[in-house]
Coordinates of C-alpha atoms in Angstrom, one line a residue:
M6 CA 52.1 115.9 102.5
V7 CA 54.2 112.8 102.2
E8 CA 57.4 113.4 100.3
T9 CA 57.8 111.3 97.2
P10 CA 61.1 109.5 96.4
Q11 CA 61.7 111.9 93.5
E12 CA 61.2 114.9 95.7
A13 CA 63.4 113.5 98.4
A14 CA 66.2 112.7 95.8
R15 CA 66.1 116.3 94.6
R16 CA 66.2 117.7 98.1
L17 CA 69.2 115.4 99.1
A18 CA 71.0 116.3 95.9
A19 CA 70.5 120.0 96.3
P20 CA 74.2 120.7 97.3
A21 CA 75.4 118.9 94.1
I22 CA 72.8 120.7 92.0
R23 CA 74.0 124.0 93.3
D24 CA 77.5 122.9 92.2
G25 CA 76.3 122.5 88.6
F26 CA 75.2 118.8 88.6
Q27 CA 72.0 117.9 86.8
P28 CA 69.7 115.1 88.0
A29 CA 70.0 112.1 85.7
A30 CA 68.1 109.2 87.2
L31 CA 66.7 107.6 90.4
H32 CA 67.2 103.8 90.5
C33 CA 65.1 101.7 92.9
Y34 CA 66.4 98.5 94.4
R35 CA 63.6 96.1 95.3
D36 CA 63.1 92.9 97.2
T37 CA 61.7 89.7 95.7
D38 CA 58.2 90.9 96.0
G39 CA 59.0 94.2 94.2
E40 CA 58.9 96.4 97.3
P41 CA 61.4 99.2 97.4
L42 CA 64.5 98.7 99.6
F43 CA 66.5 101.7 98.7
W44 CA 67.3 104.0 95.8
R45 CA 70.4 105.3 94.0
I46 CA 70.5 109.0 93.1
R47 CA 72.4 109.8 90.0
A48 CA 73.4 113.2 88.7
K49 CA 75.9 114.4 86.1
H50 CA 78.0 117.5 85.5
S51 CA 78.7 119.0 82.1
D52 CA 82.4 118.4 82.7
G53 CA 81.8 114.6 82.9
R54 CA 81.8 114.2 86.7
K55 CA 79.2 112.0 88.3
W56 CA 77.4 112.4 91.6
I57 CA 75.9 109.1 92.9
R58 CA 74.5 108.5 96.4
P59 CA 72.3 105.9 98.0
M60 CA 68.9 106.9 99.6
R61 CA 66.7 105.0 102.0
Y62 CA 63.5 105.6 104.0
D63 CA 64.2 105.3 107.7
G64 CA 60.6 105.4 108.9
A65 CA 60.5 109.2 109.5
G66 CA 61.8 110.3 106.1
Y67 CA 64.2 109.8 103.3
V68 CA 67.9 110.1 104.2
I69 CA 71.3 109.4 102.5
G70 CA 72.5 105.9 103.0
E71 CA 71.6 102.2 102.4
P72 CA 69.8 99.9 104.9
D73 CA 71.8 97.3 106.6
A74 CA 72.6 94.5 104.1
P75 CA 71.2 91.0 104.9
P76 CA 73.7 88.3 105.8
E77 CA 73.6 86.8 102.3
G78 CA 74.6 90.2 100.8
K79 CA 73.0 93.1 99.0
P80 CA 70.2 92.5 96.5
L81 CA 70.9 92.7 92.8
Y82 CA 69.3 95.5 90.8
R83 CA 66.1 94.6 88.9
L84 CA 65.8 91.5 91.1
K85 CA 62.1 90.9 90.6
E86 CA 62.4 91.0 86.8
L87 CA 65.5 88.7 87.1
L88 CA 63.6 86.1 89.1
G89 CA 60.5 86.3 86.9
A90 CA 62.5 85.7 83.6
D91 CA 62.9 82.4 81.8
A92 CA 65.6 80.4 83.6
A93 CA 67.2 79.5 80.3
A94 CA 67.6 83.1 79.2
T95 CA 71.1 84.7 79.3
V96 CA 71.5 87.2 82.1
W97 CA 73.5 90.3 81.1
I98 CA 75.6 91.8 83.9
V99 CA 76.9 95.4 83.6
E100 CA 78.5 98.0 85.8
G101 CA 75.9 100.5 87.0
E102 CA 72.1 100.8 87.0
A103 CA 71.9 103.0 84.0
C104 CA 73.6 100.3 81.9
A105 CA 71.2 97.6 83.2
D106 CA 68.2 99.8 82.4
A107 CA 69.5 100.5 78.9
L108 CA 69.8 96.8 78.1
A109 CA 66.4 96.0 79.7
E110 CA 64.8 98.5 77.4
R111 CA 66.0 96.3 74.5
G112 CA 64.2 93.3 76.0
L113 CA 67.3 91.7 77.6
I114 CA 67.5 90.4 81.1
A115 CA 70.0 92.6 82.8
T116 CA 71.3 93.3 86.3
T117 CA 74.1 94.8 88.3
S118 CA 75.5 95.0 91.8
G119 CA 76.2 98.7 91.4
S120 CA 79.6 100.4 91.3
S121 CA 82.9 98.9 90.2
D122 CA 83.8 97.8 93.7
S123 CA 80.5 96.3 94.7
A124 CA 80.8 92.7 93.4
G125 CA 82.0 91.2 96.7
A126 CA 79.2 92.6 98.8
A127 CA 76.3 91.4 96.5
N128 CA 74.1 88.3 96.7
W129 CA 74.7 86.6 93.4
S130 CA 72.8 83.4 94.4
P131 CA 69.7 84.2 92.2
L132 CA 72.0 83.5 89.2
R133 CA 73.1 80.0 90.4
G134 CA 73.6 77.7 87.4
R135 CA 72.5 80.3 84.8
S136 CA 74.1 81.5 81.6
T137 CA 75.6 84.9 82.0
R138 CA 77.3 87.5 79.8
L139 CA 79.4 90.4 81.2
W140 CA 79.7 93.8 79.5
P141 CA 82.5 95.6 81.3
D142 CA 83.1 99.3 81.2
H143 CA 86.1 100.2 79.0
D144 CA 88.7 101.0 81.7
E145 CA 90.8 99.3 84.4
A146 CA 88.0 99.5 87.0
G147 CA 85.6 97.8 84.6
R148 CA 88.1 95.0 84.0
K149 CA 88.5 94.4 87.7
Y150 CA 84.7 94.4 88.2
A151 CA 84.3 91.8 85.5
N152 CA 87.0 89.7 87.0
A153 CA 85.4 89.9 90.5
V154 CA 81.9 89.1 89.2
A155 CA 83.1 86.2 87.1
E156 CA 84.8 84.7 90.1
C157 CA 81.5 84.9 92.1
L158 CA 79.4 83.4 89.2
R159 CA 81.7 80.5 88.5
A160 CA 81.6 79.6 92.1
L161 CA 77.8 79.3 91.6
G162 CA 78.2 77.0 88.6
C163 CA 77.3 79.8 86.0
S164 CA 78.7 79.8 82.5
V165 CA 80.4 83.2 81.9
E166 CA 81.0 85.0 78.7
V167 CA 82.5 88.5 78.3
V168 CA 82.0 91.1 75.6
D169 CA 85.2 92.2 73.9
V170 CA 84.9 95.9 74.7
A171 CA 88.2 96.7 73.0
A172 CA 86.7 95.6 69.7
L173 CA 83.8 98.1 70.2
H174 CA 86.1 101.2 69.8
L175 CA 84.6 102.8 72.9
P176 CA 86.2 105.9 74.5
D177 CA 88.1 105.5 77.8
K178 CA 85.5 104.6 80.5
G179 CA 82.9 104.0 77.8
D180 CA 80.0 101.6 78.6
C181 CA 77.0 100.0 77.0
V182 CA 75.0 103.3 77.4
D183 CA 77.6 105.0 75.2
W184 CA 77.5 102.2 72.6
L185 CA 73.7 102.3 72.4
R186 CA 73.6 106.1 72.3
D187 CA 75.6 106.0 69.1
R188 CA 73.2 103.3 67.7
P189 CA 69.7 104.3 68.7
A190 CA 68.2 101.6 66.3
A191 CA 70.2 98.7 67.9
T192 CA 68.1 95.8 68.9
A193 CA 68.6 92.9 71.3
A194 CA 69.8 90.8 68.4
D195 CA 72.5 93.4 67.7
V196 CA 73.6 93.3 71.3
V197 CA 73.7 89.5 71.4
A198 CA 75.9 89.5 68.3
L199 CA 78.6 91.6 69.9
P200 CA 82.1 90.0 69.8
L201 CA 83.3 88.1 72.9
S202 CA 86.6 88.0 74.5
K203 CA 88.6 84.9 73.7
V204 CA 89.2 84.3 77.4
G205 CA 85.7 85.2 78.5
G206 CA 84.5 81.7 78.9
S207 CA 87.6 80.2 80.4
S208 CA 87.7 79.0 84.0
E209 CA 91.3 80.0 84.3
G210 CA 93.0 83.4 84.6
D211 CA 91.3 86.7 84.3
A212 CA 87.8 87.1 83.0
V213 CA 89.0 89.9 80.7
A214 CA 92.5 90.1 79.2
P215 CA 94.5 93.2 80.0
R216 CA 94.6 95.7 77.2
V217 CA 96.3 99.1 76.7
I218 CA 93.8 101.9 76.7
L219 CA 94.5 104.7 74.1
R220 CA 92.5 107.9 74.0
R221 CA 92.7 110.4 71.2
G222 CA 93.6 114.0 72.2
S223 CA 90.6 115.2 70.2
D224 CA 88.3 113.3 72.6
V225 CA 89.5 115.3 75.6
Q226 CA 88.3 118.8 76.4
P227 CA 90.7 120.9 78.5
V228 CA 89.5 122.0 81.9
A229 CA 90.9 124.4 84.5
V230 CA 92.4 123.1 87.8
D231 CA 89.7 123.1 90.5
W232 CA 91.5 124.9 93.3
L233 CA 90.4 124.7 97.0
W234 CA 93.1 127.2 97.9
P235 CA 94.5 128.8 94.7
G236 CA 98.1 127.7 94.1
W237 CA 98.2 125.4 97.2
L238 CA 95.4 122.8 97.3
A239 CA 93.6 121.4 94.3
A240 CA 90.7 119.0 94.0
G241 CA 91.5 115.5 92.8
K242 CA 95.3 115.9 93.5
L243 CA 97.8 114.6 96.1
H244 CA 99.6 117.1 98.3
L245 CA 102.3 116.6 100.9
I246 CA 103.4 118.5 104.0
G247 CA 106.8 117.5 105.2
G248 CA 109.3 118.9 107.6
A249 CA 111.4 118.3 110.7
P250 CA 109.9 117.4 114.1
G251 CA 108.3 120.2 116.0
T252 CA 107.5 122.4 113.1
G253 CA 103.8 121.8 113.3
K254 CA 103.1 119.9 110.1
T255 CA 99.9 118.3 111.3
T256 CA 99.0 121.5 113.1
I257 CA 98.9 123.2 109.7
A258 CA 97.0 120.3 108.1
T259 CA 94.3 120.7 110.9
A260 CA 94.2 124.4 110.3
L261 CA 93.6 123.9 106.6
A262 CA 90.9 121.3 107.4
A263 CA 89.2 123.8 109.7
T264 CA 89.2 126.5 107.1
V265 CA 87.4 124.2 104.6
T266 CA 84.7 123.3 107.1
V267 CA 83.7 126.9 107.8
G268 CA 84.4 128.4 104.4
G269 CA 87.0 130.6 106.2
R270 CA 90.0 132.6 105.0
W271 CA 93.2 131.0 103.8
P272 CA 96.5 132.5 105.0
D273 CA 96.6 134.7 101.9
G274 CA 93.2 136.1 102.7
S275 CA 91.3 134.3 99.9
R276 CA 88.0 132.7 100.8
A277 CA 87.5 128.9 101.0
E278 CA 84.5 127.1 99.7
A279 CA 82.8 125.4 102.6
G280 CA 82.7 121.6 102.6
S281 CA 83.3 118.5 104.6
V282 CA 86.7 117.0 105.5
V283 CA 87.7 113.4 106.3
I284 CA 90.7 112.8 108.6
W285 CA 92.6 109.6 109.4
S286 CA 95.3 109.7 112.0
G287 CA 97.4 106.6 112.8
E288 CA 97.4 106.8 116.5
D289 CA 95.4 109.7 117.9
D290 CA 92.1 109.0 119.7
H291 CA 89.1 110.9 118.4
A292 CA 87.4 111.8 121.8
D293 CA 90.4 112.8 123.8
T294 CA 92.8 114.1 121.1
L295 CA 91.4 114.8 117.6
N296 CA 88.0 116.2 118.6
P297 CA 89.4 118.7 121.1
R298 CA 92.1 119.8 118.6
L299 CA 89.6 120.2 115.8
R300 CA 87.4 122.3 118.1
A301 CA 90.4 124.4 119.0
A302 CA 91.0 124.9 115.3
G303 CA 87.6 126.5 115.0
A304 CA 86.2 123.7 112.8
N305 CA 82.5 123.2 112.0
M306 CA 82.4 119.8 113.7
S307 CA 79.3 118.7 111.8
R308 CA 81.5 118.7 108.7
V309 CA 84.4 116.8 110.2
H310 CA 84.5 113.0 109.7
V311 CA 87.2 111.1 111.5
V312 CA 87.9 107.5 110.5
E313 CA 87.9 105.4 113.6
G314 CA 87.8 101.8 112.3
V315 CA 86.1 99.2 110.1
T316 CA 83.4 96.8 111.0
E317 CA 82.9 93.5 109.2
A318 CA 80.6 90.6 110.2
G319 CA 80.0 92.2 113.6
K320 CA 83.7 92.6 114.3
R321 CA 85.7 95.8 114.5
Y322 CA 89.3 96.3 113.5
P323 CA 91.6 99.4 112.9
F324 CA 91.3 101.1 109.6
D325 CA 94.2 100.5 107.3
P326 CA 94.6 102.9 104.3
A327 CA 96.5 100.3 102.4
Q328 CA 93.7 97.7 102.7
D329 CA 90.3 99.4 103.3
L330 CA 90.0 101.9 100.5
D331 CA 86.9 100.2 99.0
S332 CA 85.2 100.4 102.4
L333 CA 86.2 104.1 102.7
R334 CA 84.9 104.8 99.2
E335 CA 81.5 103.3 100.1
A336 CA 81.4 105.4 103.4
L337 CA 82.2 108.6 101.6
Q338 CA 79.4 108.1 99.1
T339 CA 77.0 109.2 102.0
I340 CA 78.8 112.5 102.3
P341 CA 77.8 114.8 99.4
D342 CA 80.4 117.6 99.9
V343 CA 83.8 116.1 100.8
R344 CA 86.5 118.6 99.8
L345 CA 89.5 117.4 101.7
I346 CA 91.0 114.1 102.9
V347 CA 93.9 114.1 105.3
V348 CA 96.1 111.0 105.8
D349 CA 98.5 111.2 108.7
P350 CA 101.1 109.8 108.2
V351 CA 100.9 109.2 104.4
V352 CA 103.4 106.4 104.6
S353 CA 100.7 104.3 106.3
A354 CA 99.0 104.0 102.9
V355 CA 101.8 101.9 101.6
A356 CA 101.6 98.3 102.5
G357 CA 105.0 97.4 101.2
D358 CA 108.4 99.0 101.4
S359 CA 108.0 102.7 101.6
H360 CA 111.6 103.2 100.2
K361 CA 110.8 101.4 96.9
N362 CA 109.3 103.5 94.1
A363 CA 107.1 100.8 92.6
E364 CA 105.5 99.9 96.0
V365 CA 104.9 103.5 96.9
R366 CA 103.2 104.2 93.6
R367 CA 101.1 101.0 93.9
G368 CA 100.1 102.0 97.5
L369 CA 99.3 105.6 96.9
Q370 CA 97.5 105.4 93.5
P371 CA 94.2 104.0 94.9
L372 CA 94.1 107.0 97.3
V373 CA 94.8 109.4 94.4
D374 CA 92.1 107.8 92.3
L375 CA 89.6 108.1 95.2
A376 CA 90.4 111.8 95.5
A377 CA 90.0 112.3 91.8
E378 CA 86.7 110.4 91.8
L379 CA 85.3 112.5 94.7
R380 CA 86.9 115.7 93.3
C381 CA 88.5 116.5 96.7
A382 CA 92.0 117.4 97.7
L383 CA 94.2 114.7 99.3
L384 CA 96.7 115.9 101.9
G385 CA 99.4 113.6 103.3
V386 CA 101.6 114.4 106.3
T387 CA 105.2 113.2 106.4
H388 CA 108.7 113.9 107.7
F389 CA 112.1 114.9 106.5
S390 CA 114.8 112.2 106.4
K391 CA 117.7 112.7 108.8
G392 CA 121.0 114.1 107.4
T393 CA 119.4 115.8 104.4
A394 CA 119.9 119.5 105.3
G395 CA 121.0 121.6 102.4
R396 CA 119.5 119.3 99.7
D397 CA 116.5 120.1 97.5
P398 CA 113.5 120.1 99.8
V399 CA 111.6 117.6 97.6
E400 CA 114.4 115.1 98.0
R401 CA 114.3 115.4 101.8
I402 CA 110.8 113.8 102.0
T403 CA 111.3 110.5 103.9
G404 CA 111.0 107.3 102.0
S405 CA 111.0 106.8 98.3
L406 CA 111.2 109.7 95.9
A407 CA 107.9 108.4 94.5
F408 CA 106.1 110.2 97.4
A409 CA 107.1 113.6 96.2
A410 CA 106.9 112.6 92.5
L411 CA 103.3 111.6 92.8
A412 CA 102.3 114.7 94.7
R413 CA 101.3 117.6 92.6
V414 CA 102.2 120.1 95.4
V415 CA 104.8 119.6 98.1
M416 CA 104.9 121.9 101.1
V417 CA 107.7 121.9 103.6
T418 CA 108.0 123.4 107.1
A419 CA 110.9 124.6 109.1
K420 CA 111.7 126.3 112.5
Q421 CA 114.0 129.2 112.6
E422 CA 115.7 129.6 116.0
A423 CA 115.9 133.0 117.7
D424 CA 119.0 135.0 116.7
G425 CA 119.8 138.3 118.4
D426 CA 116.7 140.5 118.4
R427 CA 114.9 138.1 116.0
P428 CA 112.5 135.8 117.9
E429 CA 111.9 132.1 117.1
R430 CA 109.6 131.6 114.1
R431 CA 108.4 128.9 111.7
V432 CA 107.7 129.0 108.0
I433 CA 105.8 126.9 105.5
L434 CA 107.1 126.9 101.9
R435 CA 105.9 125.6 98.6
A436 CA 108.7 123.4 97.4
K437 CA 107.1 122.0 94.3
S438 CA 104.0 122.5 92.2
N439 CA 103.2 120.8 88.9
I440 CA 100.0 122.6 88.5
G441 CA 100.8 126.2 89.5
P442 CA 103.6 128.4 90.7
D443 CA 106.1 127.2 93.3
G444 CA 108.2 129.0 95.8
G445 CA 107.0 131.5 98.4
G446 CA 105.3 130.7 101.7
F447 CA 104.1 132.1 105.1
F448 CA 105.6 132.6 108.5
Y449 CA 103.6 131.3 111.4
D450 CA 103.9 130.8 115.2
L451 CA 102.6 128.1 117.5
Q452 CA 101.2 128.9 120.8
Q453 CA 99.8 126.8 123.7
G454 CA 96.5 127.6 125.3
E455 CA 93.4 126.2 126.9
L456 CA 90.5 125.0 124.8
D457 CA 87.6 127.5 125.2
G458 CA 84.8 126.0 127.2
F459 CA 86.7 122.9 128.2
P460 CA 88.8 123.6 131.4
G461 CA 92.0 121.5 131.7
I462 CA 92.3 120.7 128.0
S463 CA 95.4 122.2 126.6
V464 CA 95.8 122.7 122.8
S465 CA 98.2 124.4 120.4
Q466 CA 97.3 127.4 118.2
V467 CA 98.8 128.5 114.9
L468 CA 99.1 132.2 114.2
W469 CA 99.6 133.0 110.6
A470 CA 102.0 135.8 109.8
E471 CA 103.3 137.6 106.7
Y472 CA 103.9 136.2 103.2
V473 CA 107.5 135.4 102.3
T474 CA 108.9 135.3 98.7
G475 CA 111.7 133.3 97.3
S476 CA 112.6 129.7 96.4
A477 CA 111.9 127.0 99.0
R478 CA 115.5 125.7 98.9
E479 CA 116.9 129.2 99.7
L480 CA 114.3 130.0 102.3
L481 CA 114.6 126.6 104.0
A482 CA 118.4 126.9 104.1
E483 CA 118.1 130.4 105.7
A484 CA 115.6 129.1 108.2
E485 CA 117.8 126.2 109.2
A486 CA 121.1 128.0 109.2
V487 CA 121.1 128.9 112.9
D488 CA 120.2 125.4 113.7
S489 CA 122.9 123.7 111.6
E490 CA 125.4 123.2 114.5
R491 CA 122.9 121.7 116.9
S492 CA 123.6 118.2 118.1
A493 CA 121.4 115.1 117.8
T494 CA 120.6 115.4 121.5
D495 CA 119.5 119.0 121.0
E496 CA 117.1 117.9 118.3
A497 CA 115.8 115.0 120.3
T498 CA 115.3 117.3 123.4
D499 CA 113.2 119.7 121.3
W500 CA 111.3 116.9 119.7
L501 CA 110.5 115.2 123.1
R502 CA 109.3 118.4 124.7
H503 CA 107.0 119.0 121.8
T504 CA 105.7 115.4 121.7
L505 CA 104.9 115.4 125.5
E506 CA 103.5 118.9 125.8
S507 CA 99.9 117.6 125.6
G508 CA 100.3 115.0 128.3
A509 CA 101.8 111.6 129.2
M510 CA 102.4 108.9 126.6
P511 CA 103.3 105.2 126.7
A512 CA 107.0 104.8 126.5
G513 CA 106.7 102.4 123.6
E514 CA 104.6 104.9 121.7
V515 CA 107.2 107.6 122.2
L516 CA 110.0 105.3 120.9
K517 CA 107.9 104.4 117.9
L518 CA 107.3 108.1 117.0
A519 CA 111.0 108.9 117.6
K520 CA 112.1 106.2 115.1
L521 CA 109.6 107.5 112.6
S522 CA 111.1 111.0 113.0
G523 CA 114.7 109.9 112.7
I524 CA 115.6 110.2 116.5
S525 CA 118.0 107.5 117.7
D526 CA 117.5 105.6 120.9
K527 CA 120.7 107.0 122.4
A528 CA 119.7 110.6 121.6
L529 CA 116.2 110.0 123.0
R530 CA 117.5 108.6 126.3
T531 CA 119.9 111.5 126.7
A532 CA 117.1 114.0 126.0
R533 CA 114.9 112.2 128.6
E534 CA 117.6 112.6 131.2
R535 CA 118.3 116.2 130.2
I536 CA 114.6 117.2 130.6
G537 CA 114.3 115.3 133.8
I538 CA 111.6 112.8 132.7
K539 CA 111.0 110.0 135.2
P540 CA 109.4 107.0 133.6
K541 CA 106.4 105.8 135.7
R542 CA 105.5 102.1 135.7
S543 CA 101.9 100.9 136.3
G544 CA 101.2 97.4 137.4
F545 CA 103.6 94.4 137.6
G546 CA 104.6 91.6 135.4
P547 CA 103.6 91.1 131.7
G548 CA 100.6 93.4 132.0
S549 CA 102.5 96.4 133.3
S550 CA 103.1 99.6 131.3
V551 CA 105.5 102.5 131.4
A552 CA 104.6 106.1 130.6
W553 CA 106.7 109.2 130.0
A554 CA 105.5 112.7 131.0
M555 CA 107.1 116.1 131.3
P556 CA 108.2 116.9 134.9
P557 CA 105.7 119.1 136.9
V558 CA 106.1 122.8 136.5
D559 CA 106.4 125.0 139.6
A560 CA 102.9 126.3 140.3
H561 CA 104.3 129.7 141.3
A562 CA 106.4 130.1 138.2
P563 CA 105.1 132.9 135.9
H564 CA 103.2 131.8 132.8
T565 CA 102.6 134.1 129.9
C566 CA 100.8 133.6 126.6
P567 CA 101.3 136.9 124.6
Q568 CA 98.6 137.8 122.1
K569 CA 99.9 138.9 118.6
E570 CA 98.0 141.3 116.4
R571 CA 97.7 139.1 113.3
A572 CA 95.1 136.8 111.7
S573 CA 95.0 133.6 113.6
M574 CA 93.5 130.2 113.5
K575 CA 93.4 127.8 116.4
V576 CA 94.9 124.4 115.7
E577 CA 96.5 121.4 117.5
E578 CA 99.4 119.2 116.7
I579 CA 98.7 115.6 115.7
H580 CA 101.6 113.2 115.6
G581 CA 101.8 110.5 112.9
A582 CA 103.4 107.1 113.4
D583 CA 104.2 104.1 111.3
E584 CA 102.0 101.3 112.7
G585 CA 104.5 98.7 111.4
M586 CA 107.4 99.7 113.7
E587 CA 108.4 97.6 116.7
I588 CA 107.4 98.9 120.1
I589 CA 110.0 98.6 122.8
D590 CA 109.2 99.3 126.4
L591 CA 111.6 101.8 127.8

């Protein structure tokens, strides 16, 4: 039997339904002839969360996603009714299909482009020259949506009015559905009589004046923190992993991601809830670097989604976390179970000066909002600033203090050098938590090995060890005590060995990563000479390039990879880099 759209919607929403969401509506977008183009599935949770996904028919069955938009833009909701209405009638524009349906039930002509960030992708030309009235949601996203729609409409010669939502005494994020629910007898005339914003019809400035949003404490119901890893990773929150070079920060981030994808065990033995992860790395290629490393980490690759770029008007360009969040949000709406987003390095999300508090907060807040909207954890990878040993670990995070201030949990890593009978070891510590206990951590080791089933591909592995108690500051100072007298060249040598252990890299890329990690040019050059790295040039003239690689190892030298009897997870190191740094050919 042929599956109906309603049956398909329930099937595709099954993971959300199992998570406590209840089906609320199925909205159909149609063409000018009234034929279905795609649907929007809507479900709600008792705690207020929403689950909204697009659905299309691809010829073989119903799948998550929208069809390719035509060149003129995506169609408006209720398009056939809009085109068939009296051209002199006012068109009401709202945020979301449920709001448009609610007004249409009162006999008004209503439409929407969809979510709060959908205005720019819609085809508003059917409204050319018409009288319009906007009813924004009562929040910042609603104000921005109204501004964006008003700009599009005025370019089409439309008259634009805006309902004064502040005068309606709606709750935070309240919309026309909330207003009508409290007034079941309200008619079209009651809606038309609503007060308008004084700047609503102006052709200058914002469509809606900024207003402070106040919410009574009695309107908010307390909820428990939604933990992915109790005490360490929480849904809807920003987390940071920072540390010195060579401590395996991204190795740990990859291990945590792998744990999520398989519903595996966290280092403390607790079980993770299985879900999808999204990873963006500033310089690592997916096919030859990220994919092998994730496989080595034991990840369920069908639940791993790596951001590789952005396409627009047939052109492809690199993804920029500081500019492409709206596009990322739209892409993630097709993945129903995202539980973790990794950004490496997190400084790349800040378009401005990463040492200025205001610019860091402005850059990171959209990412934090996205994580809250999707109810997933956001994990950023970063570094320690040079010369900060002995200070509070939170203050050692590179860049503005706003990075650590915005993060709800800050984790730090350190490498403890061998001392007497004690072998070299590493430790991850919880330096700060605003939503749970802080302090404590885990010892771990990094080992190099070959990727199972892929001869010649070398990857790192993390081996989790015992739990350690105490404050992060004390434990970090103890871990770094043996290393306190080491020179800048010693640090650069260790960093360079670690960076090149997976293969040759362009010299300019090495220098860029070194600057990001606080390694000076002088120390880097001395380390290169100490290790015996011979730069290799390819080509001649302007198109030539120089690469650095570790010197060859004697084939007859013994090689060991001891196995340790402890719980382990395979992972690989991914290096972050600041794309804005100058690249100098060495």
